[in-house]
mmCIF file with all atom_site columns, C-alpha atoms in Angstrom:
data_model
loop_
_atom_site.group_PDB
_atom_site.id
_atom_site.type_symbol
_atom_site.label_atom_id
_atom_site.label_alt_id
_atom_site.label_comp_id
_atom_site.label_asym_id
_atom_site.label_entity_id
_atom_site.label_seq_id
_atom_site.pdbx_PDB_ins_code
_atom_site.Cartn_x
_atom_site.Cartn_y
_atom_site.Cartn_z
_atom_site.occupancy
_atom_site.B_iso_or_equiv
_atom_site.pdbx_formal_charge
_atom_site.auth_seq_id
_atom_site.auth_comp_id
_atom_site.auth_asym_id
_atom_site.auth_atom_id
_atom_site.pdbx_PDB_model_num
ATOM 1   C CA . UNK A 1 1   ? -15.014 -82.884  -47.302 1.00 87.00 ? 184 UNK A CA 1
ATOM 2   C CA . UNK A 1 2   ? -14.567 -80.042  -44.861 1.00 96.00 ? 185 UNK A CA 1
ATOM 3   C CA . UNK A 1 3   ? -16.847 -79.739  -41.846 1.00 97.00 ? 186 UNK A CA 1
ATOM 4   C CA . UNK A 1 4   ? -18.756 -76.830  -43.342 1.00 97.00 ? 187 UNK A CA 1
ATOM 5   C CA . UNK A 1 5   ? -19.310 -78.779  -46.552 1.00 98.00 ? 188 UNK A CA 1
ATOM 6   C CA . UNK A 1 6   ? -20.711 -81.749  -44.647 1.00 98.00 ? 189 UNK A CA 1
ATOM 7   C CA . UNK A 1 7   ? -22.935 -79.440  -42.591 1.00 98.00 ? 190 UNK A CA 1
ATOM 8   C CA . UNK A 1 8   ? -24.275 -77.835  -45.740 1.00 98.00 ? 191 UNK A CA 1
ATOM 9   C CA . UNK A 1 9   ? -24.957 -81.209  -47.345 1.00 98.00 ? 192 UNK A CA 1
ATOM 10  C CA . UNK A 1 10  ? -26.580 -82.620  -44.205 1.00 98.00 ? 193 UNK A CA 1
ATOM 11  C CA . UNK A 1 11  ? -29.014 -79.709  -43.945 1.00 98.00 ? 194 UNK A CA 1
ATOM 12  C CA . UNK A 1 12  ? -29.503 -78.962  -47.636 1.00 97.00 ? 195 UNK A CA 1
ATOM 13  C CA . UNK A 1 13  ? -33.030 -80.387  -47.835 1.00 98.00 ? 196 UNK A CA 1
ATOM 14  C CA . UNK A 1 14  ? -34.082 -78.529  -44.663 1.00 98.00 ? 197 UNK A CA 1
ATOM 15  C CA . UNK A 1 15  ? -34.937 -81.874  -43.087 1.00 98.00 ? 198 UNK A CA 1
ATOM 16  C CA . UNK A 1 16  ? -32.885 -84.799  -41.865 1.00 95.00 ? 199 UNK A CA 1
ATOM 17  C CA . UNK A 1 17  ? -34.391 -88.137  -40.962 1.00 98.00 ? 200 UNK A CA 1
ATOM 18  C CA . UNK A 1 18  ? -33.926 -89.812  -37.588 1.00 98.00 ? 201 UNK A CA 1
ATOM 19  C CA . UNK A 1 19  ? -33.916 -93.593  -37.650 1.00 98.00 ? 202 UNK A CA 1
ATOM 20  C CA . UNK A 1 20  ? -34.514 -95.408  -34.381 1.00 97.00 ? 203 UNK A CA 1
ATOM 21  C CA . UNK A 1 21  ? -35.851 -98.959  -34.066 1.00 96.00 ? 204 UNK A CA 1
ATOM 22  C CA . UNK A 1 22  ? -35.600 -102.158 -32.069 1.00 96.00 ? 205 UNK A CA 1
ATOM 23  C CA . UNK A 1 23  ? -33.419 -104.170 -34.448 1.00 97.00 ? 206 UNK A CA 1
ATOM 24  C CA . UNK A 1 24  ? -30.600 -103.786 -36.934 1.00 97.00 ? 207 UNK A CA 1
ATOM 25  C CA . UNK A 1 25  ? -32.828 -105.148 -39.696 1.00 97.00 ? 208 UNK A CA 1
ATOM 26  C CA . UNK A 1 26  ? -35.556 -102.572 -39.087 1.00 97.00 ? 209 UNK A CA 1
ATOM 27  C CA . UNK A 1 27  ? -33.060 -99.738  -38.823 1.00 97.00 ? 210 UNK A CA 1
ATOM 28  C CA . UNK A 1 28  ? -31.441 -100.543 -42.165 1.00 97.00 ? 211 UNK A CA 1
ATOM 29  C CA . UNK A 1 29  ? -34.806 -101.222 -43.832 1.00 97.00 ? 212 UNK A CA 1
ATOM 30  C CA . UNK A 1 30  ? -36.211 -97.882  -42.643 1.00 97.00 ? 213 UNK A CA 1
ATOM 31  C CA . UNK A 1 31  ? -33.078 -96.057  -43.742 1.00 97.00 ? 214 UNK A CA 1
ATOM 32  C CA . UNK A 1 32  ? -33.254 -97.734  -47.149 1.00 97.00 ? 215 UNK A CA 1
ATOM 33  C CA . UNK A 1 33  ? -36.893 -96.694  -47.553 1.00 97.00 ? 216 UNK A CA 1
ATOM 34  C CA . UNK A 1 34  ? -36.136 -93.072  -46.647 1.00 98.00 ? 217 UNK A CA 1
ATOM 35  C CA . UNK A 1 35  ? -33.118 -92.851  -48.931 1.00 97.00 ? 218 UNK A CA 1
ATOM 36  C CA . UNK A 1 36  ? -35.095 -94.425  -51.734 1.00 96.00 ? 219 UNK A CA 1
ATOM 37  C CA . UNK A 1 37  ? -37.842 -91.848  -51.183 1.00 97.00 ? 220 UNK A CA 1
ATOM 38  C CA . UNK A 1 38  ? -35.406 -89.010  -51.786 1.00 97.00 ? 221 UNK A CA 1
ATOM 39  C CA . UNK A 1 39  ? -34.049 -88.154  -48.347 1.00 98.00 ? 222 UNK A CA 1
ATOM 40  C CA . UNK A 1 40  ? -30.316 -87.483  -48.571 1.00 98.00 ? 223 UNK A CA 1
ATOM 41  C CA . UNK A 1 41  ? -29.447 -86.978  -44.901 1.00 98.00 ? 224 UNK A CA 1
ATOM 42  C CA . UNK A 1 42  ? -30.253 -89.171  -41.939 1.00 97.00 ? 225 UNK A CA 1
ATOM 43  C CA . UNK A 1 43  ? -28.966 -90.068  -38.512 1.00 98.00 ? 226 UNK A CA 1
ATOM 44  C CA . UNK A 1 44  ? -28.959 -93.503  -36.944 1.00 98.00 ? 227 UNK A CA 1
ATOM 45  C CA . UNK A 1 45  ? -29.752 -93.246  -33.242 1.00 98.00 ? 228 UNK A CA 1
ATOM 46  C CA . UNK A 1 46  ? -27.249 -95.044  -31.030 1.00 98.00 ? 229 UNK A CA 1
ATOM 47  C CA . UNK A 1 47  ? -30.178 -96.230  -28.908 1.00 98.00 ? 230 UNK A CA 1
ATOM 48  C CA . UNK A 1 48  ? -30.901 -98.757  -31.664 1.00 98.00 ? 231 UNK A CA 1
ATOM 49  C CA . UNK A 1 49  ? -29.332 -102.237 -31.463 1.00 97.00 ? 232 UNK A CA 1
ATOM 50  C CA . UNK A 1 50  ? -26.144 -102.520 -33.512 1.00 97.00 ? 233 UNK A CA 1
ATOM 51  C CA . UNK A 1 51  ? -26.515 -98.883  -34.542 1.00 98.00 ? 234 UNK A CA 1
ATOM 52  C CA . UNK A 1 52  ? -22.846 -98.438  -35.379 1.00 98.00 ? 235 UNK A CA 1
ATOM 53  C CA . UNK A 1 53  ? -22.926 -101.512 -37.595 1.00 98.00 ? 236 UNK A CA 1
ATOM 54  C CA . UNK A 1 54  ? -25.899 -99.976  -39.390 1.00 98.00 ? 237 UNK A CA 1
ATOM 55  C CA . UNK A 1 55  ? -23.948 -96.738  -39.905 1.00 98.00 ? 238 UNK A CA 1
ATOM 56  C CA . UNK A 1 56  ? -21.039 -98.697  -41.384 1.00 98.00 ? 239 UNK A CA 1
ATOM 57  C CA . UNK A 1 57  ? -23.342 -100.698 -43.650 1.00 97.00 ? 240 UNK A CA 1
ATOM 58  C CA . UNK A 1 58  ? -25.123 -97.618  -44.964 1.00 97.00 ? 241 UNK A CA 1
ATOM 59  C CA . UNK A 1 59  ? -21.853 -95.788  -45.579 1.00 96.00 ? 242 UNK A CA 1
ATOM 60  C CA . UNK A 1 60  ? -20.540 -98.782  -47.480 1.00 96.00 ? 243 UNK A CA 1
ATOM 61  C CA . UNK A 1 61  ? -23.671 -99.333  -49.556 1.00 95.00 ? 244 UNK A CA 1
ATOM 62  C CA . UNK A 1 62  ? -24.599 -95.742  -50.434 1.00 95.00 ? 245 UNK A CA 1
ATOM 63  C CA . UNK A 1 63  ? -22.765 -93.128  -52.450 1.00 90.00 ? 246 UNK A CA 1
ATOM 64  C CA . UNK A 1 64  ? -21.243 -89.943  -51.113 1.00 89.00 ? 247 UNK A CA 1
ATOM 65  C CA . UNK A 1 65  ? -24.366 -87.919  -51.892 1.00 93.00 ? 248 UNK A CA 1
ATOM 66  C CA . UNK A 1 66  ? -26.047 -89.635  -48.942 1.00 97.00 ? 249 UNK A CA 1
ATOM 67  C CA . UNK A 1 67  ? -25.009 -88.067  -45.632 1.00 98.00 ? 250 UNK A CA 1
ATOM 68  C CA . UNK A 1 68  ? -25.197 -90.708  -42.897 1.00 98.00 ? 251 UNK A CA 1
ATOM 69  C CA . UNK A 1 69  ? -24.697 -89.557  -39.310 1.00 98.00 ? 252 UNK A CA 1
ATOM 70  C CA . UNK A 1 70  ? -25.021 -90.875  -35.765 1.00 98.00 ? 253 UNK A CA 1
ATOM 71  C CA . UNK A 1 71  ? -27.567 -89.587  -33.261 1.00 98.00 ? 254 UNK A CA 1
ATOM 72  C CA . UNK A 1 72  ? -27.993 -89.742  -29.482 1.00 98.00 ? 255 UNK A CA 1
ATOM 73  C CA . UNK A 1 73  ? -24.226 -89.365  -29.090 1.00 98.00 ? 256 UNK A CA 1
ATOM 74  C CA . UNK A 1 74  ? -23.839 -88.650  -25.378 1.00 98.00 ? 257 UNK A CA 1
ATOM 75  C CA . UNK A 1 75  ? -20.117 -88.679  -24.641 1.00 98.00 ? 258 UNK A CA 1
ATOM 76  C CA . UNK A 1 76  ? -16.644 -88.670  -26.093 1.00 98.00 ? 259 UNK A CA 1
ATOM 77  C CA . UNK A 1 77  ? -16.396 -92.466  -26.226 1.00 98.00 ? 260 UNK A CA 1
ATOM 78  C CA . UNK A 1 78  ? -19.618 -92.745  -28.223 1.00 98.00 ? 261 UNK A CA 1
ATOM 79  C CA . UNK A 1 79  ? -18.465 -89.933  -30.484 1.00 98.00 ? 262 UNK A CA 1
ATOM 80  C CA . UNK A 1 80  ? -15.190 -91.702  -31.257 1.00 98.00 ? 263 UNK A CA 1
ATOM 81  C CA . UNK A 1 81  ? -17.015 -94.985  -31.893 1.00 98.00 ? 264 UNK A CA 1
ATOM 82  C CA . UNK A 1 82  ? -19.325 -93.201  -34.336 1.00 98.00 ? 265 UNK A CA 1
ATOM 83  C CA . UNK A 1 83  ? -16.325 -91.666  -36.086 1.00 98.00 ? 266 UNK A CA 1
ATOM 84  C CA . UNK A 1 84  ? -14.748 -95.099  -36.451 1.00 98.00 ? 267 UNK A CA 1
ATOM 85  C CA . UNK A 1 85  ? -18.020 -96.499  -37.824 1.00 98.00 ? 268 UNK A CA 1
ATOM 86  C CA . UNK A 1 86  ? -17.971 -93.914  -40.605 1.00 98.00 ? 269 UNK A CA 1
ATOM 87  C CA . UNK A 1 87  ? -20.557 -91.399  -39.391 1.00 98.00 ? 270 UNK A CA 1
ATOM 88  C CA . UNK A 1 88  ? -20.320 -88.077  -41.224 1.00 98.00 ? 271 UNK A CA 1
ATOM 89  C CA . UNK A 1 89  ? -21.976 -85.968  -38.529 1.00 98.00 ? 272 UNK A CA 1
ATOM 90  C CA . UNK A 1 90  ? -22.884 -86.325  -34.860 1.00 98.00 ? 273 UNK A CA 1
ATOM 91  C CA . UNK A 1 91  ? -26.132 -85.312  -33.148 1.00 98.00 ? 274 UNK A CA 1
ATOM 92  C CA . UNK A 1 92  ? -26.802 -85.217  -29.413 1.00 98.00 ? 275 UNK A CA 1
ATOM 93  C CA . UNK A 1 93  ? -29.872 -84.424  -27.302 1.00 97.00 ? 276 UNK A CA 1
ATOM 94  C CA . UNK A 1 94  ? -27.587 -82.657  -24.831 1.00 98.00 ? 277 UNK A CA 1
ATOM 95  C CA . UNK A 1 95  ? -24.681 -80.239  -24.789 1.00 98.00 ? 278 UNK A CA 1
ATOM 96  C CA . UNK A 1 96  ? -21.459 -82.109  -24.088 1.00 98.00 ? 279 UNK A CA 1
ATOM 97  C CA . UNK A 1 97  ? -18.125 -80.438  -24.725 1.00 98.00 ? 280 UNK A CA 1
ATOM 98  C CA . UNK A 1 98  ? -16.286 -83.717  -25.310 1.00 98.00 ? 281 UNK A CA 1
ATOM 99  C CA . UNK A 1 99  ? -18.695 -84.787  -28.057 1.00 98.00 ? 282 UNK A CA 1
ATOM 100 C CA . UNK A 1 100 ? -18.042 -81.524  -29.896 1.00 98.00 ? 283 UNK A CA 1
ATOM 101 C CA . UNK A 1 101 ? -14.297 -81.749  -29.340 1.00 98.00 ? 284 UNK A CA 1
ATOM 102 C CA . UNK A 1 102 ? -14.111 -85.355  -30.540 1.00 98.00 ? 285 UNK A CA 1
ATOM 103 C CA . UNK A 1 103 ? -16.204 -84.738  -33.634 1.00 98.00 ? 286 UNK A CA 1
ATOM 104 C CA . UNK A 1 104 ? -14.165 -81.713  -34.601 1.00 98.00 ? 287 UNK A CA 1
ATOM 105 C CA . UNK A 1 105 ? -10.882 -83.498  -33.952 1.00 98.00 ? 288 UNK A CA 1
ATOM 106 C CA . UNK A 1 106 ? -11.797 -85.893  -36.766 1.00 98.00 ? 289 UNK A CA 1
ATOM 107 C CA . UNK A 1 107 ? -13.419 -83.341  -39.078 1.00 98.00 ? 290 UNK A CA 1
ATOM 108 C CA . UNK A 1 108 ? -17.080 -84.097  -38.331 1.00 98.00 ? 291 UNK A CA 1
ATOM 109 C CA . UNK A 1 109 ? -19.744 -81.449  -37.705 1.00 98.00 ? 292 UNK A CA 1
ATOM 110 C CA . UNK A 1 110 ? -21.614 -81.742  -34.406 1.00 98.00 ? 293 UNK A CA 1
ATOM 111 C CA . UNK A 1 111 ? -25.200 -80.679  -33.672 1.00 98.00 ? 294 UNK A CA 1
ATOM 112 C CA . UNK A 1 112 ? -25.638 -80.678  -29.872 1.00 98.00 ? 295 UNK A CA 1
ATOM 113 C CA . UNK A 1 113 ? -28.953 -80.344  -28.081 1.00 98.00 ? 296 UNK A CA 1
ATOM 114 C CA . UNK A 1 114 ? -29.982 -77.031  -26.553 1.00 98.00 ? 297 UNK A CA 1
ATOM 115 C CA . UNK A 1 115 ? -33.144 -75.810  -24.861 1.00 98.00 ? 298 UNK A CA 1
ATOM 116 C CA . UNK A 1 116 ? -32.409 -72.207  -23.841 1.00 98.00 ? 299 UNK A CA 1
ATOM 117 C CA . UNK A 1 117 ? -30.721 -69.129  -25.310 1.00 98.00 ? 300 UNK A CA 1
ATOM 118 C CA . UNK A 1 118 ? -27.936 -69.544  -22.744 1.00 98.00 ? 301 UNK A CA 1
ATOM 119 C CA . UNK A 1 119 ? -27.277 -73.083  -23.919 1.00 98.00 ? 302 UNK A CA 1
ATOM 120 C CA . UNK A 1 120 ? -27.362 -71.880  -27.517 1.00 98.00 ? 303 UNK A CA 1
ATOM 121 C CA . UNK A 1 121 ? -24.672 -69.293  -26.816 1.00 98.00 ? 304 UNK A CA 1
ATOM 122 C CA . UNK A 1 122 ? -22.565 -71.827  -24.901 1.00 98.00 ? 305 UNK A CA 1
ATOM 123 C CA . UNK A 1 123 ? -22.854 -74.342  -27.741 1.00 98.00 ? 306 UNK A CA 1
ATOM 124 C CA . UNK A 1 124 ? -21.743 -71.728  -30.265 1.00 98.00 ? 307 UNK A CA 1
ATOM 125 C CA . UNK A 1 125 ? -18.803 -70.788  -28.033 1.00 98.00 ? 308 UNK A CA 1
ATOM 126 C CA . UNK A 1 126 ? -17.777 -74.457  -28.079 1.00 98.00 ? 309 UNK A CA 1
ATOM 127 C CA . UNK A 1 127 ? -17.903 -74.444  -31.882 1.00 98.00 ? 310 UNK A CA 1
ATOM 128 C CA . UNK A 1 128 ? -21.167 -76.311  -32.531 1.00 98.00 ? 311 UNK A CA 1
ATOM 129 C CA . UNK A 1 129 ? -21.965 -76.435  -36.236 1.00 98.00 ? 312 UNK A CA 1
ATOM 130 C CA . UNK A 1 130 ? -25.742 -76.215  -35.688 1.00 98.00 ? 313 UNK A CA 1
ATOM 131 C CA . UNK A 1 131 ? -28.002 -76.363  -32.645 1.00 98.00 ? 314 UNK A CA 1
ATOM 132 C CA . UNK A 1 132 ? -30.610 -79.068  -32.069 1.00 98.00 ? 315 UNK A CA 1
ATOM 133 C CA . UNK A 1 133 ? -33.605 -77.552  -30.279 1.00 98.00 ? 316 UNK A CA 1
ATOM 134 C CA . UNK A 1 134 ? -34.830 -80.492  -28.208 1.00 98.00 ? 317 UNK A CA 1
ATOM 135 C CA . UNK A 1 135 ? -37.536 -81.383  -27.574 1.00 97.00 ? 318 UNK A CA 1
ATOM 136 C CA . UNK A 1 136 ? -39.230 -79.103  -30.082 1.00 97.00 ? 319 UNK A CA 1
ATOM 137 C CA . UNK A 1 137 ? -42.622 -80.306  -28.834 1.00 96.00 ? 320 UNK A CA 1
ATOM 138 C CA . UNK A 1 138 ? -42.114 -78.122  -25.747 1.00 97.00 ? 321 UNK A CA 1
ATOM 139 C CA . UNK A 1 139 ? -41.888 -74.997  -27.925 1.00 97.00 ? 322 UNK A CA 1
ATOM 140 C CA . UNK A 1 140 ? -43.631 -73.249  -30.782 1.00 97.00 ? 323 UNK A CA 1
ATOM 141 C CA . UNK A 1 141 ? -42.049 -71.999  -34.018 1.00 97.00 ? 324 UNK A CA 1
ATOM 142 C CA . UNK A 1 142 ? -42.259 -68.455  -32.656 1.00 97.00 ? 325 UNK A CA 1
ATOM 143 C CA . UNK A 1 143 ? -39.514 -69.403  -30.185 1.00 97.00 ? 326 UNK A CA 1
ATOM 144 C CA . UNK A 1 144 ? -37.089 -69.773  -33.078 1.00 98.00 ? 327 UNK A CA 1
ATOM 145 C CA . UNK A 1 145 ? -38.116 -66.415  -34.484 1.00 97.00 ? 328 UNK A CA 1
ATOM 146 C CA . UNK A 1 146 ? -37.714 -64.687  -31.118 1.00 98.00 ? 329 UNK A CA 1
ATOM 147 C CA . UNK A 1 147 ? -34.343 -66.253  -30.321 1.00 98.00 ? 330 UNK A CA 1
ATOM 148 C CA . UNK A 1 148 ? -32.949 -65.505  -33.765 1.00 97.00 ? 331 UNK A CA 1
ATOM 149 C CA . UNK A 1 149 ? -33.968 -61.874  -33.391 1.00 97.00 ? 332 UNK A CA 1
ATOM 150 C CA . UNK A 1 150 ? -31.334 -61.694  -30.639 1.00 97.00 ? 333 UNK A CA 1
ATOM 151 C CA . UNK A 1 151 ? -29.041 -64.436  -31.990 1.00 98.00 ? 334 UNK A CA 1
ATOM 152 C CA . UNK A 1 152 ? -29.325 -64.319  -35.797 1.00 97.00 ? 335 UNK A CA 1
ATOM 153 C CA . UNK A 1 153 ? -26.174 -66.440  -36.044 1.00 97.00 ? 336 UNK A CA 1
ATOM 154 C CA . UNK A 1 154 ? -27.871 -69.402  -34.302 1.00 98.00 ? 337 UNK A CA 1
ATOM 155 C CA . UNK A 1 155 ? -28.510 -72.261  -36.751 1.00 98.00 ? 338 UNK A CA 1
ATOM 156 C CA . UNK A 1 156 ? -31.441 -73.999  -35.073 1.00 98.00 ? 339 UNK A CA 1
ATOM 157 C CA . UNK A 1 157 ? -32.660 -77.531  -35.776 1.00 98.00 ? 340 UNK A CA 1
ATOM 158 C CA . UNK A 1 158 ? -36.022 -78.261  -34.095 1.00 98.00 ? 341 UNK A CA 1
ATOM 159 C CA . UNK A 1 159 ? -36.251 -81.966  -33.319 1.00 98.00 ? 342 UNK A CA 1
ATOM 160 C CA . UNK A 1 160 ? -38.621 -84.088  -31.274 1.00 96.00 ? 343 UNK A CA 1
ATOM 161 C CA . UNK A 1 161 ? -42.310 -83.761  -32.036 1.00 94.00 ? 344 UNK A CA 1
ATOM 162 C CA . UNK A 1 162 ? -41.881 -82.072  -35.411 1.00 97.00 ? 345 UNK A CA 1
ATOM 163 C CA . UNK A 1 163 ? -44.611 -83.212  -37.806 1.00 96.00 ? 346 UNK A CA 1
ATOM 164 C CA . UNK A 1 164 ? -45.188 -83.036  -41.539 1.00 96.00 ? 347 UNK A CA 1
ATOM 165 C CA . UNK A 1 165 ? -47.871 -80.437  -40.837 1.00 96.00 ? 348 UNK A CA 1
ATOM 166 C CA . UNK A 1 166 ? -45.796 -78.066  -38.694 1.00 97.00 ? 349 UNK A CA 1
ATOM 167 C CA . UNK A 1 167 ? -42.318 -78.533  -40.187 1.00 98.00 ? 350 UNK A CA 1
ATOM 168 C CA . UNK A 1 168 ? -42.876 -75.718  -42.730 1.00 98.00 ? 351 UNK A CA 1
ATOM 169 C CA . UNK A 1 169 ? -43.829 -73.388  -39.847 1.00 98.00 ? 352 UNK A CA 1
ATOM 170 C CA . UNK A 1 170 ? -40.481 -74.044  -38.172 1.00 98.00 ? 353 UNK A CA 1
ATOM 171 C CA . UNK A 1 171 ? -38.624 -73.319  -41.414 1.00 98.00 ? 354 UNK A CA 1
ATOM 172 C CA . UNK A 1 172 ? -40.639 -70.155  -42.016 1.00 98.00 ? 355 UNK A CA 1
ATOM 173 C CA . UNK A 1 173 ? -39.740 -69.027  -38.478 1.00 97.00 ? 356 UNK A CA 1
ATOM 174 C CA . UNK A 1 174 ? -36.026 -69.285  -39.267 1.00 97.00 ? 357 UNK A CA 1
ATOM 175 C CA . UNK A 1 175 ? -34.973 -72.850  -38.483 1.00 98.00 ? 358 UNK A CA 1
ATOM 176 C CA . UNK A 1 176 ? -32.327 -74.103  -40.895 1.00 98.00 ? 359 UNK A CA 1
ATOM 177 C CA . UNK A 1 177 ? -33.725 -77.656  -40.882 1.00 98.00 ? 360 UNK A CA 1
ATOM 178 C CA . UNK A 1 178 ? -35.946 -80.006  -38.902 1.00 98.00 ? 361 UNK A CA 1
ATOM 179 C CA . UNK A 1 179 ? -35.167 -83.449  -37.545 1.00 98.00 ? 362 UNK A CA 1
ATOM 180 C CA . UNK A 1 180 ? -38.002 -85.932  -38.043 1.00 98.00 ? 363 UNK A CA 1
ATOM 181 C CA . UNK A 1 181 ? -38.432 -89.554  -37.035 1.00 96.00 ? 364 UNK A CA 1
ATOM 182 C CA . UNK A 1 182 ? -41.540 -91.705  -37.374 1.00 94.00 ? 365 UNK A CA 1
ATOM 183 C CA . UNK A 1 183 ? -43.548 -88.733  -38.652 1.00 95.00 ? 366 UNK A CA 1
ATOM 184 C CA . UNK A 1 184 ? -41.460 -89.067  -41.796 1.00 96.00 ? 367 UNK A CA 1
ATOM 185 C CA . UNK A 1 185 ? -40.899 -92.812  -42.011 1.00 96.00 ? 368 UNK A CA 1
ATOM 186 C CA . UNK A 1 186 ? -44.273 -94.348  -41.093 1.00 94.00 ? 369 UNK A CA 1
ATOM 187 C CA . UNK A 1 187 ? -46.002 -96.479  -43.715 1.00 94.00 ? 370 UNK A CA 1
ATOM 188 C CA . UNK A 1 188 ? -44.943 -98.401  -46.791 1.00 95.00 ? 371 UNK A CA 1
ATOM 189 C CA . UNK A 1 189 ? -42.515 -97.252  -49.477 1.00 95.00 ? 372 UNK A CA 1
ATOM 190 C CA . UNK A 1 190 ? -45.196 -95.605  -51.562 1.00 97.00 ? 373 UNK A CA 1
ATOM 191 C CA . UNK A 1 191 ? -46.560 -93.618  -48.608 1.00 97.00 ? 374 UNK A CA 1
ATOM 192 C CA . UNK A 1 192 ? -43.089 -92.532  -47.510 1.00 97.00 ? 375 UNK A CA 1
ATOM 193 C CA . UNK A 1 193 ? -42.105 -91.507  -51.025 1.00 97.00 ? 376 UNK A CA 1
ATOM 194 C CA . UNK A 1 194 ? -45.242 -89.416  -51.479 1.00 97.00 ? 377 UNK A CA 1
ATOM 195 C CA . UNK A 1 195 ? -44.803 -87.806  -48.038 1.00 97.00 ? 378 UNK A CA 1
ATOM 196 C CA . UNK A 1 196 ? -41.153 -86.960  -48.631 1.00 97.00 ? 379 UNK A CA 1
ATOM 197 C CA . UNK A 1 197 ? -41.775 -85.463  -52.069 1.00 97.00 ? 380 UNK A CA 1
ATOM 198 C CA . UNK A 1 198 ? -44.579 -83.232  -50.806 1.00 97.00 ? 381 UNK A CA 1
ATOM 199 C CA . UNK A 1 199 ? -42.687 -82.225  -47.648 1.00 97.00 ? 382 UNK A CA 1
ATOM 200 C CA . UNK A 1 200 ? -39.514 -81.207  -49.487 1.00 97.00 ? 383 UNK A CA 1
ATOM 201 C CA . UNK A 1 201 ? -41.533 -78.907  -51.730 1.00 97.00 ? 384 UNK A CA 1
ATOM 202 C CA . UNK A 1 202 ? -43.400 -77.400  -48.782 1.00 97.00 ? 385 UNK A CA 1
ATOM 203 C CA . UNK A 1 203 ? -40.146 -76.765  -46.901 1.00 97.00 ? 386 UNK A CA 1
ATOM 204 C CA . UNK A 1 204 ? -38.588 -75.108  -49.942 1.00 96.00 ? 387 UNK A CA 1
ATOM 205 C CA . UNK A 1 205 ? -41.653 -72.885  -50.322 1.00 97.00 ? 388 UNK A CA 1
ATOM 206 C CA . UNK A 1 206 ? -41.639 -72.011  -46.603 1.00 96.00 ? 389 UNK A CA 1
ATOM 207 C CA . UNK A 1 207 ? -38.009 -70.911  -46.477 1.00 93.00 ? 390 UNK A CA 1
ATOM 208 C CA . UNK A 1 208 ? -37.418 -67.161  -46.231 1.00 86.00 ? 391 UNK A CA 1
ATOM 209 C CA . UNK A 1 209 ? -36.580 -65.580  -49.570 1.00 73.00 ? 392 UNK A CA 1
ATOM 210 C CA . UNK A 1 210 ? -33.008 -64.778  -48.532 1.00 60.00 ? 393 UNK A CA 1
ATOM 211 C CA . UNK A 1 211 ? -32.475 -68.407  -47.535 1.00 63.00 ? 394 UNK A CA 1
ATOM 212 C CA . UNK A 1 212 ? -33.774 -69.629  -50.902 1.00 57.00 ? 395 UNK A CA 1
ATOM 213 C CA . UNK A 1 213 ? -31.393 -67.327  -52.737 1.00 50.00 ? 396 UNK A CA 1
ATOM 214 C CA . UNK A 1 214 ? -28.448 -68.643  -50.731 1.00 55.00 ? 397 UNK A CA 1
ATOM 215 C CA . UNK A 1 215 ? -29.140 -72.242  -51.729 1.00 53.00 ? 398 UNK A CA 1
ATOM 216 C CA . UNK A 1 216 ? -27.327 -73.511  -54.833 1.00 42.00 ? 399 UNK A CA 1
#
């Protein structure tokens, strides 16, 4: 798949899950629960033990409809390791040119972290495929609306503090997707499945009409 195709698939549901835990077993179990609940895109944070092994396992045991990426990718070495593990996209809390360059060298989209309009412009100049607004808890959805009034080409991904309750507000304000961690994955399989089903519908309803028409 081309980079733009992976980007589209990764953000298609308007939410991607972030999996971070204290063991390989918990990481893979959480990922399995989320995928079983209907989530099709998730990142495994490299802060988790044996995170790259988890990425490889999930890529091997899931079909191509599941888009498995690596998160908290801080430098070129980590980016290359994630590529080798089979990650299909890279996410970073910061803006690092080498992460973007490495991901693109091997055909992977990269979503670097930004926190200001200046960083957003710089990230786009470096070829970022989407922009992770981090931490979103320091902002309100109106920030996305205001920034996109001046930078309508900025594909913003609020992450960090996004909840089930406010995720639709971010989408309505113009975010292309939200990154969500424990707010999405807490509870047993039944609770997660119910939460995911309801959230996906709410995000679809919240999307601007033009965005809904553009979706296949």
